[in-house]
Short mmCIF file of C-alpha atoms and ligand atoms in Angstrom, two decimals:
data_model
loop_
_atom_site.label_atom_id
_atom_site.label_comp_id
_atom_site.label_asym_id
_atom_site.label_seq_id
_atom_site.Cartn_x
_atom_site.Cartn_y
_atom_site.Cartn_z
CA MET A 1 8.80 -22.11 -6.12
CA GLY A 2 5.79 -23.80 -4.56
CA THR A 3 3.13 -21.87 -2.71
CA MET A 4 3.16 -21.78 1.09
CA ASN A 5 0.25 -22.57 3.36
CA THR A 6 -0.92 -20.32 6.20
CA LYS A 7 1.16 -22.07 8.83
CA GLU A 8 4.33 -22.00 6.72
CA ILE A 9 3.89 -18.31 5.99
CA ILE A 10 3.37 -17.37 9.63
CA GLU A 11 6.32 -19.49 10.77
CA GLY A 12 8.44 -18.17 7.93
CA ALA A 13 7.63 -14.59 8.89
CA GLU A 14 8.45 -15.14 12.54
CA ALA A 15 11.73 -16.79 11.60
CA ALA A 16 12.93 -14.28 9.01
CA LEU A 17 11.46 -10.85 9.76
CA ILE A 18 12.80 -8.62 12.49
CA HIS A 19 10.20 -8.81 15.20
CA THR A 20 8.85 -5.24 15.25
CA TYR A 21 5.16 -6.17 15.11
CA ASN A 22 2.84 -8.54 16.92
CA ARG A 23 0.73 -9.66 14.00
CA TYR A 24 -2.72 -11.22 13.91
CA GLN A 25 -2.50 -14.89 12.90
CA ILE A 26 -4.00 -14.17 9.50
CA VAL A 27 -2.43 -14.22 6.06
CA LEU A 28 -4.18 -11.81 3.73
CA GLU A 29 -4.26 -12.87 0.14
CA LYS A 30 -6.55 -10.65 -1.90
CA GLY A 31 -9.07 -7.88 -1.67
CA ASP A 32 -12.17 -6.75 -3.49
CA GLY A 33 -14.12 -3.57 -2.81
CA VAL A 34 -14.12 -3.07 0.97
CA ARG A 35 -13.48 -6.74 1.68
CA LEU A 36 -10.29 -8.70 2.27
CA TYR A 37 -9.81 -12.45 1.99
CA ASP A 38 -7.29 -14.58 3.80
CA LYS A 39 -5.39 -17.54 2.46
CA ASP A 40 -8.03 -19.93 3.82
CA GLY A 41 -10.85 -18.09 2.09
CA ARG A 42 -12.28 -16.24 5.10
CA GLU A 43 -13.81 -12.83 4.34
CA TYR A 44 -13.23 -9.63 6.31
CA LEU A 45 -15.05 -6.30 6.15
CA ASP A 46 -12.21 -3.80 6.28
CA PHE A 47 -12.56 -0.73 8.49
CA GLY A 48 -8.79 -0.25 8.66
CA ALA A 49 -7.89 0.19 4.97
CA GLY A 50 -4.28 -0.85 5.61
CA ILE A 51 -4.11 2.04 8.11
CA ALA A 52 -6.02 4.70 6.19
CA VAL A 53 -4.27 3.85 2.92
CA TYR A 54 -6.72 2.06 0.65
CA ALA A 55 -9.13 4.96 0.08
CA LEU A 56 -10.52 3.47 -3.14
CA GLY A 57 -10.97 -0.01 -1.75
CA TYR A 58 -9.38 -3.10 -3.23
CA ASN A 59 -9.13 -4.29 -6.80
CA ASN A 60 -10.34 -1.14 -8.49
CA LYS A 61 -9.85 -2.01 -12.14
CA GLU A 62 -9.01 1.45 -13.43
CA TYR A 63 -6.43 1.93 -10.70
CA THR A 64 -4.85 -1.47 -11.29
CA ASP A 65 -4.79 -0.91 -15.04
CA ALA A 66 -3.07 2.46 -14.64
CA VAL A 67 -0.40 0.97 -12.37
CA THR A 68 0.08 -2.06 -14.61
CA GLU A 69 0.35 0.05 -17.74
CA GLN A 70 2.98 2.29 -16.15
CA ALA A 71 4.89 -0.74 -14.81
CA GLY A 72 5.10 -2.01 -18.36
CA LYS A 73 6.60 1.28 -19.56
CA LEU A 74 8.93 2.61 -16.87
CA ILE A 75 9.04 2.24 -13.10
CA HIS A 76 11.98 4.38 -12.10
CA THR A 77 14.07 7.12 -13.67
CA SER A 78 16.09 8.85 -10.88
CA ASN A 79 15.49 12.54 -10.39
CA TYR A 80 18.11 13.59 -12.93
CA PHE A 81 15.44 13.23 -15.62
CA TYR A 82 11.88 14.45 -16.04
CA ASN A 83 8.91 12.08 -16.23
CA GLU A 84 5.32 12.82 -17.17
CA PRO A 85 3.44 11.06 -14.32
CA ALA A 86 5.43 13.08 -11.75
CA VAL A 87 4.36 16.35 -13.36
CA LYS A 88 0.73 15.28 -13.55
CA ALA A 89 0.81 14.09 -9.93
CA ALA A 90 2.44 17.37 -8.87
CA GLN A 91 -0.24 19.38 -10.63
CA ALA A 92 -3.02 17.30 -9.10
CA VAL A 93 -1.74 17.37 -5.52
CA THR A 94 -0.77 21.06 -5.48
CA LYS A 95 -4.19 21.94 -6.85
CA ALA A 96 -5.99 19.74 -4.30
CA ALA A 97 -4.02 21.22 -1.39
CA ALA A 98 -3.91 24.78 -2.82
CA MET A 99 -0.12 24.78 -2.40
CA ASP A 100 2.44 25.92 -4.96
CA ARG A 101 5.13 23.23 -4.99
CA VAL A 102 5.63 19.63 -3.97
CA PHE A 103 8.47 17.20 -3.27
CA PHE A 104 7.58 13.50 -3.60
CA THR A 105 8.83 10.92 -1.11
CA ASN A 106 8.21 7.19 -0.61
CA SER A 107 6.53 7.31 2.78
CA GLY A 108 4.98 9.52 5.41
CA THR A 109 7.97 9.70 7.66
CA GLU A 110 10.12 10.91 4.77
CA ALA A 111 7.56 13.62 4.01
CA VAL A 112 7.88 14.80 7.62
CA GLU A 113 11.69 14.73 7.39
CA GLY A 114 11.51 16.93 4.30
CA ALA A 115 9.07 19.35 5.92
CA PHE A 116 11.34 19.57 8.98
CA LYS A 117 14.40 20.32 6.82
CA LEU A 118 12.50 22.88 4.74
CA ALA A 119 11.37 24.74 7.87
CA LYS A 120 14.95 24.80 9.18
CA LYS A 121 16.38 26.00 5.88
CA TYR A 122 13.76 28.74 5.55
CA ALA A 123 14.54 30.02 9.05
CA TYR A 124 18.28 29.79 8.42
CA LEU A 125 17.98 31.97 5.31
CA LYS A 126 16.07 34.54 7.32
CA ASP A 127 18.45 35.02 10.24
CA GLY A 128 21.53 32.89 9.62
CA SER A 129 21.27 31.04 12.92
CA THR A 130 21.31 27.27 13.32
CA ASP A 131 19.68 26.80 16.72
CA HIS A 132 16.04 27.04 15.71
CA GLU A 133 13.31 25.32 17.66
CA ILE A 134 10.14 23.64 16.54
CA ILE A 135 6.99 23.14 18.57
CA ALA A 136 5.16 19.83 18.24
CA MET A 137 2.22 18.36 20.17
CA GLU A 138 1.94 15.77 22.90
CA HIS A 139 0.38 12.48 21.72
CA SER A 140 1.28 13.33 18.15
CA PHE A 141 2.57 10.82 15.64
CA HIS A 142 4.80 11.86 12.75
CA GLY A 143 6.74 8.71 11.88
CA ARG A 144 9.63 6.45 12.89
CA SER A 145 12.72 7.97 11.30
CA MET A 146 14.90 10.07 13.59
CA GLY A 147 13.57 13.51 12.60
CA ALA A 148 9.92 12.47 12.62
CA LEU A 149 10.48 10.51 15.83
CA ALA A 150 11.91 13.62 17.50
CA LEU A 151 8.62 15.39 16.65
CA THR A 152 6.47 12.54 17.94
CA GLY A 153 5.09 13.37 21.39
CA ASN A 154 5.26 9.88 22.78
CA ARG A 155 8.16 9.09 25.16
CA HIS A 156 7.58 5.38 24.71
CA TYR A 157 8.53 5.52 21.02
CA GLN A 158 11.58 7.72 21.69
CA GLU A 159 13.04 6.24 24.88
CA ALA A 160 15.62 3.80 23.54
CA PHE A 161 16.71 5.91 20.60
CA GLY A 162 18.10 9.01 22.25
CA PRO A 163 19.51 11.50 22.02
CA MET A 164 16.68 13.01 19.99
CA ILE A 165 17.29 15.88 17.57
CA PRO A 166 17.48 18.92 19.83
CA GLY A 167 15.21 21.95 19.71
CA VAL A 168 11.85 20.18 19.75
CA ARG A 169 9.37 21.31 22.40
CA PHE A 170 5.99 19.77 23.12
CA ALA A 171 2.75 21.68 23.72
CA LYS A 172 -0.66 20.30 24.56
CA PHE A 173 -2.97 19.72 21.61
CA ASN A 174 -5.97 22.07 21.69
CA ASP A 175 -4.39 24.17 24.49
CA ILE A 176 -3.30 27.47 22.99
CA GLU A 177 -1.72 28.75 26.21
CA SER A 178 0.63 25.76 26.27
CA VAL A 179 1.73 26.67 22.73
CA LYS A 180 2.21 30.34 23.56
CA ALA A 181 4.31 29.41 26.59
CA LEU A 182 6.86 27.64 24.38
CA ILE A 183 7.26 30.30 21.71
CA SER A 184 10.56 32.17 21.63
CA ASP A 185 12.53 34.06 19.01
CA LYS A 186 14.12 30.71 18.14
CA THR A 187 10.81 29.11 17.15
CA CYS A 188 10.86 28.43 13.41
CA ALA A 189 7.79 26.20 13.04
CA ILE A 190 4.81 24.62 14.72
CA ILE A 191 3.86 21.14 13.55
CA LEU A 192 0.63 19.31 14.26
CA GLU A 193 -1.82 16.85 12.80
CA THR A 194 -5.08 18.58 11.92
CA ILE A 195 -6.69 15.43 13.30
CA GLN A 196 -4.40 13.37 15.53
CA GLY A 197 -4.68 9.80 14.25
CA GLU A 198 -2.43 7.37 16.12
CA GLY A 199 -2.79 9.40 19.31
CA GLY A 200 -6.49 8.54 19.60
CA VAL A 201 -8.44 10.51 16.96
CA TYR A 202 -8.41 14.01 18.42
CA VAL A 203 -9.71 16.75 16.13
CA ALA A 204 -8.09 20.19 16.32
CA ARG A 205 -10.58 22.75 17.62
CA PRO A 206 -11.25 25.56 15.13
CA GLU A 207 -10.24 28.31 17.61
CA PHE A 208 -7.01 26.45 18.40
CA LEU A 209 -5.94 26.06 14.78
CA LYS A 210 -6.98 29.58 13.82
CA GLU A 211 -5.12 31.07 16.75
CA ILE A 212 -1.99 29.09 15.87
CA ARG A 213 -2.28 30.38 12.31
CA SER A 214 -2.49 33.97 13.48
CA ILE A 215 0.42 33.57 15.93
CA CYS A 216 2.50 32.11 13.08
CA ASP A 217 1.52 35.03 10.81
CA ASP A 218 2.39 37.63 13.45
CA LEU A 219 5.76 36.12 14.33
CA GLY A 220 6.90 34.74 10.97
CA ILE A 221 6.70 31.13 12.21
CA LEU A 222 5.85 28.38 9.73
CA LEU A 223 2.77 26.25 10.28
CA ILE A 224 3.28 22.63 9.22
CA LEU A 225 0.16 20.47 9.10
CA ASP A 226 0.70 16.73 8.98
CA GLU A 227 -2.25 15.39 6.99
CA ILE A 228 -0.68 12.03 6.25
CA GLN A 229 -3.60 10.24 7.89
CA CYS A 230 -6.47 12.75 7.86
CA GLY A 231 -5.76 14.18 4.39
CA MET A 232 -6.73 12.91 0.94
CA GLY A 233 -10.45 13.21 1.50
CA ARG A 234 -10.75 11.32 4.76
CA SER A 235 -12.12 14.29 6.71
CA GLY A 236 -14.78 15.05 4.10
CA SER A 237 -12.71 17.70 2.32
CA MET A 238 -9.59 16.97 0.31
CA PHE A 239 -7.52 18.23 3.26
CA ALA A 240 -8.93 18.69 6.74
CA TYR A 241 -7.55 22.25 7.11
CA GLN A 242 -9.85 23.31 4.28
CA GLN A 243 -12.73 23.01 6.73
CA TYR A 244 -11.04 25.48 9.08
CA GLY A 245 -10.63 28.31 6.61
CA ILE A 246 -6.86 28.38 7.11
CA LYS A 247 -3.85 27.25 5.11
CA PRO A 248 -0.58 25.82 6.39
CA ASP A 249 2.78 26.92 5.01
CA ILE A 250 3.85 23.31 4.61
CA VAL A 251 1.69 20.20 4.47
CA THR A 252 2.67 16.54 4.54
CA VAL A 253 0.71 13.84 2.70
CA ALA A 254 1.15 10.07 2.27
CA LYS A 255 -1.02 7.04 3.18
CA ALA A 256 -3.98 7.39 0.74
CA LEU A 257 -2.02 9.44 -1.81
CA GLY A 258 -1.04 6.27 -3.69
CA CYS A 259 -3.87 4.06 -2.39
CA GLY A 260 -1.41 1.22 -1.85
CA ILE A 261 1.62 2.10 -3.95
CA PRO A 262 4.09 3.76 -1.55
CA ILE A 263 4.25 7.52 -2.09
CA GLY A 264 4.33 10.55 0.17
CA ALA A 265 4.87 14.25 -0.35
CA PHE A 266 5.50 17.55 1.32
CA LEU A 267 4.03 20.66 -0.21
CA ALA A 268 4.70 24.32 0.45
CA ARG A 269 3.75 27.76 -0.68
CA GLU A 270 6.10 29.37 -3.16
CA GLU A 271 8.13 31.62 -0.85
CA VAL A 272 8.79 28.76 1.57
CA ALA A 273 9.53 26.18 -1.12
CA ALA A 274 12.07 28.59 -2.63
CA ALA A 275 14.30 28.09 0.43
CA MET A 276 15.43 24.75 -0.95
CA VAL A 277 17.94 24.68 -3.78
CA PRO A 278 19.76 21.86 -5.59
CA GLY A 279 21.82 19.85 -3.10
CA ASP A 280 19.57 20.57 -0.11
CA HIS A 281 17.38 17.52 -0.39
CA GLY A 282 16.97 14.45 -2.54
CA THR A 283 15.70 10.91 -2.93
CA THR A 284 16.46 8.02 -5.24
CA TYR A 285 12.94 6.64 -5.61
CA GLY A 286 10.79 9.66 -4.72
CA GLY A 287 8.71 10.95 -7.63
CA ASN A 288 9.18 7.78 -9.68
CA PRO A 289 6.74 7.33 -12.56
CA LEU A 290 5.09 4.19 -11.11
CA ALA A 291 4.08 5.74 -7.80
CA CYS A 292 3.15 9.01 -9.48
CA ALA A 293 0.96 7.26 -12.08
CA ALA A 294 -0.88 5.65 -9.16
CA ALA A 295 -1.39 9.04 -7.47
CA VAL A 296 -2.62 10.62 -10.71
CA LYS A 297 -5.22 7.89 -11.07
CA VAL A 298 -6.23 8.28 -7.42
CA PHE A 299 -7.08 11.96 -7.97
CA GLU A 300 -9.00 11.11 -11.16
CA LEU A 301 -11.01 8.39 -9.41
CA PHE A 302 -11.77 10.63 -6.43
CA GLU A 303 -13.63 12.92 -8.83
CA LYS A 304 -15.20 10.20 -10.91
CA LEU A 305 -16.49 8.27 -7.88
CA HIS A 306 -17.53 11.43 -5.95
CA VAL A 307 -15.44 10.27 -3.04
CA LEU A 308 -15.76 13.46 -0.98
CA GLU A 309 -19.56 13.42 -1.14
CA ASN A 310 -19.51 9.78 -0.10
CA VAL A 311 -17.23 10.51 2.86
CA ARG A 312 -19.51 13.30 4.09
CA ARG A 313 -22.69 11.26 3.76
CA VAL A 314 -21.43 7.91 5.06
CA GLY A 315 -19.23 9.65 7.65
CA ALA A 316 -22.29 11.34 9.14
CA TYR A 317 -24.09 8.01 9.16
CA LEU A 318 -21.20 6.27 10.94
CA SER A 319 -21.05 9.14 13.39
CA ASP A 320 -24.72 8.68 14.34
CA ARG A 321 -24.25 4.94 14.82
CA LEU A 322 -21.24 5.45 17.07
CA GLU A 323 -23.10 8.08 19.12
CA GLN A 324 -25.78 5.46 19.65
CA ILE A 325 -23.16 3.01 20.91
CA VAL A 326 -21.93 5.62 23.39
CA ALA A 327 -25.52 5.98 24.58
CA ASP A 328 -26.03 2.20 24.85
CA TYR A 329 -22.79 0.97 26.45
CA ASP A 330 -21.36 2.20 29.75
CA ALA A 331 -17.85 1.23 28.66
CA ALA A 332 -18.11 3.33 25.48
CA VAL A 333 -17.27 6.71 26.91
CA ALA A 334 -16.82 9.04 23.94
CA HIS A 335 -16.94 9.33 20.21
CA ARG A 336 -14.84 11.71 18.11
CA GLY A 337 -13.85 12.34 14.52
CA MET A 338 -14.63 13.87 11.19
CA GLY A 339 -15.75 12.25 7.93
CA LEU A 340 -14.31 8.74 7.82
CA ILE A 341 -11.69 9.12 10.52
CA GLN A 342 -13.52 8.40 13.74
CA GLY A 343 -12.74 7.00 17.14
CA LEU A 344 -14.74 5.27 19.84
CA GLU A 345 -13.14 5.68 23.24
CA LEU A 346 -13.64 2.86 25.71
CA SER A 347 -13.07 2.84 29.46
CA VAL A 348 -10.99 -0.31 28.93
CA SER A 349 -8.37 -1.48 26.42
CA PRO A 350 -10.02 -2.18 23.06
CA LYS A 351 -7.70 -5.14 22.41
CA ASP A 352 -10.20 -7.90 23.15
CA VAL A 353 -13.03 -6.18 21.31
CA ILE A 354 -10.84 -5.80 18.22
CA ALA A 355 -9.69 -9.44 18.40
CA HIS A 356 -13.28 -10.64 18.76
CA ALA A 357 -14.41 -8.49 15.83
CA LEU A 358 -11.60 -9.91 13.73
CA GLU A 359 -12.75 -13.45 14.47
CA ASN A 360 -16.16 -12.37 13.23
CA GLY A 361 -14.84 -10.94 10.00
CA LEU A 362 -14.40 -7.25 10.84
CA ILE A 363 -11.03 -5.48 10.71
CA LEU A 364 -10.61 -2.56 13.12
CA PHE A 365 -7.50 -0.84 14.45
CA SER A 366 -6.93 0.81 17.78
CA ALA A 367 -5.46 4.26 18.40
CA GLY A 368 -3.93 5.68 21.56
CA THR A 369 -4.42 3.36 24.51
CA ASN A 370 -8.19 2.96 24.61
CA VAL A 371 -9.70 4.02 21.30
CA ILE A 372 -11.16 1.93 18.47
CA ARG A 373 -10.31 3.69 15.25
CA PHE A 374 -12.51 3.68 12.15
CA VAL A 375 -10.58 4.51 8.97
CA PRO A 376 -12.34 2.47 6.27
CA PRO A 377 -11.92 2.79 2.53
CA LEU A 378 -13.61 6.05 1.50
CA VAL A 379 -15.95 4.20 -0.85
CA ILE A 380 -17.88 2.33 1.86
CA THR A 381 -21.66 2.54 1.92
CA GLU A 382 -24.27 2.82 4.67
CA ARG A 383 -24.82 -0.93 4.37
CA ASP A 384 -21.16 -1.58 5.12
CA VAL A 385 -21.50 0.68 8.17
CA ASP A 386 -24.57 -1.28 9.30
CA GLU A 387 -22.62 -4.51 9.00
CA CYS A 388 -19.65 -3.03 10.87
CA ILE A 389 -21.84 -1.70 13.68
CA GLY A 390 -23.71 -5.01 13.94
CA LYS A 391 -20.45 -6.92 14.33
CA LEU A 392 -19.00 -4.34 16.68
CA ARG A 393 -22.05 -4.51 18.95
CA LYS A 394 -21.74 -8.30 19.06
CA SER A 395 -18.11 -7.96 20.08
CA LEU A 396 -18.92 -5.35 22.71
CA ASP A 397 -21.64 -7.62 24.10
CA ALA A 398 -19.29 -10.59 24.17
CA VAL A 399 -16.25 -8.88 25.66
CA LEU A 400 -17.36 -6.03 27.92
C1 PLP B 1 1.30 7.11 9.36
C2 PLP B 1 1.68 8.50 9.71
C3 PLP B 1 2.99 8.97 9.52
C4 PLP B 1 4.12 8.08 9.04
O1 PLP B 1 3.90 7.57 7.78
P1 PLP B 1 4.75 6.28 7.29
O2 PLP B 1 4.35 6.12 5.86
O3 PLP B 1 4.38 5.14 8.17
O4 PLP B 1 6.19 6.65 7.42
C5 PLP B 1 3.25 10.29 9.82
N1 PLP B 1 2.29 11.12 10.27
C6 PLP B 1 1.02 10.71 10.46
C7 PLP B 1 -0.01 11.67 10.93
C8 PLP B 1 0.68 9.38 10.21
O5 PLP B 1 -0.57 8.95 10.43
#
C-alpha cells in the first residue's frame, strides 16, 4: 500500500468516516516532547495533549519501549485469566487514588457506566428498590454512551437520543442549595467532576465539595467524582479531590491513565466495590495486558520525572501569565483552573482565536461556549508557556 498525501487523507476521511467531527485541515503524523508535526512537516506546540491525554508528551522512549515490549508478548487475554500488568496497574492506581479496588475499562465513558451501575447495585442491596435517583450537575460532561449521556448536563448532547435513562436530576455546580433541593430518600449517588472540563473549566469550591461529602455521609449517599480529565496529576495532585481533604466513594479515571493507549477505570472503596459480584459487569478488552503495561509505566514515569512538582510549578507560572492577559485584554474576562487544567474565558467565541493560533503553530482547545482551555502535556516547561502565551497574544491581537 502506498502512502497518502495530505489531500488524499483528508478526502478519504470525509468520504469514509461518519461525520461526527468538524476537523482542522491538518494531518498529524508524529510527535516529540510537547510538539506535534503534520504530514507536511509543520511544527505545533501542543497545549491540548490530545484532550488531556498525553501527560508525558510524545515519543517518550521508556513509555514506547514498555508498550512495544508488551505488544511483543501478549496484547489481550480476556478476563477469564489473570495477567501481571493488570495487577501492577491495579496496585498503582488504587494506591494513587487511595481507593481499595478497581475495574479497568477502555475509555472514560465506560468508566462512568461502570460507576453508575455500581452505585445502583450498592443501593439495591441496601433497600431492594429499583427506582433510585442520581444527582448530576448542569454543564457537566461524563461521556457519550447512554448512561454517561444521561448524566451529562447538556440538553444539546441529549436532545436527539431520548428517552434518557430515568432518575437523573441536575443541580447547579457550586450551589449547595440546588443539590439539597433535589435530595430524596431515592437518591443513591451524587456525581460531579471535581473540575468541570468540557463545561468550561469550573473548579469545585472547597465548601461545596466538603458539604456534599458530609451530606452523603449523613444520608448514606455515594459520592462519585469523575476525574477523567482533571485526575492523573493534572490538578497538581494525583487526583484533584486530594487537595480538598475529602475522598469519594467511587472515582472514574481515563484520559491520561494510559497516556495514549486507551484505558479507563472506576475505583471504589471496599464496602462499595463488594456490591458487584460475578455476572454484574464485564468487558472483553478492559484490563488487557497492553493497556495495563502502558498505565504501569505511566505511574513509574510520573515519579521518575517528578511530574506533580512540574505541574505545580509550571501551572502557577501559566496562571500568572493568563491573569496578565485578563488584565491586558478587555475581551478576556476571566481566568480559572488548577495546575495544568486552566481556562481563559472570552466575551466572544474563541473559535477564531484558536484557528489563528493553530495557523501559527499552537494547538489549543475550547471548552464550554467561550473558554480557551489549556490542558498541555504535564511535562511542559516555563519556556513552553512563554511560547504559548506569545502566540496566544498575537492571535488575540489579530482577531479581537
Ligand atoms: C473525556 C471525558 C469523559 C469521556 O471519556 P471518553 O474516553 O471520551 O469516553 C468523561 N468524563 C470527563 C470528565 C471527561 O473529560
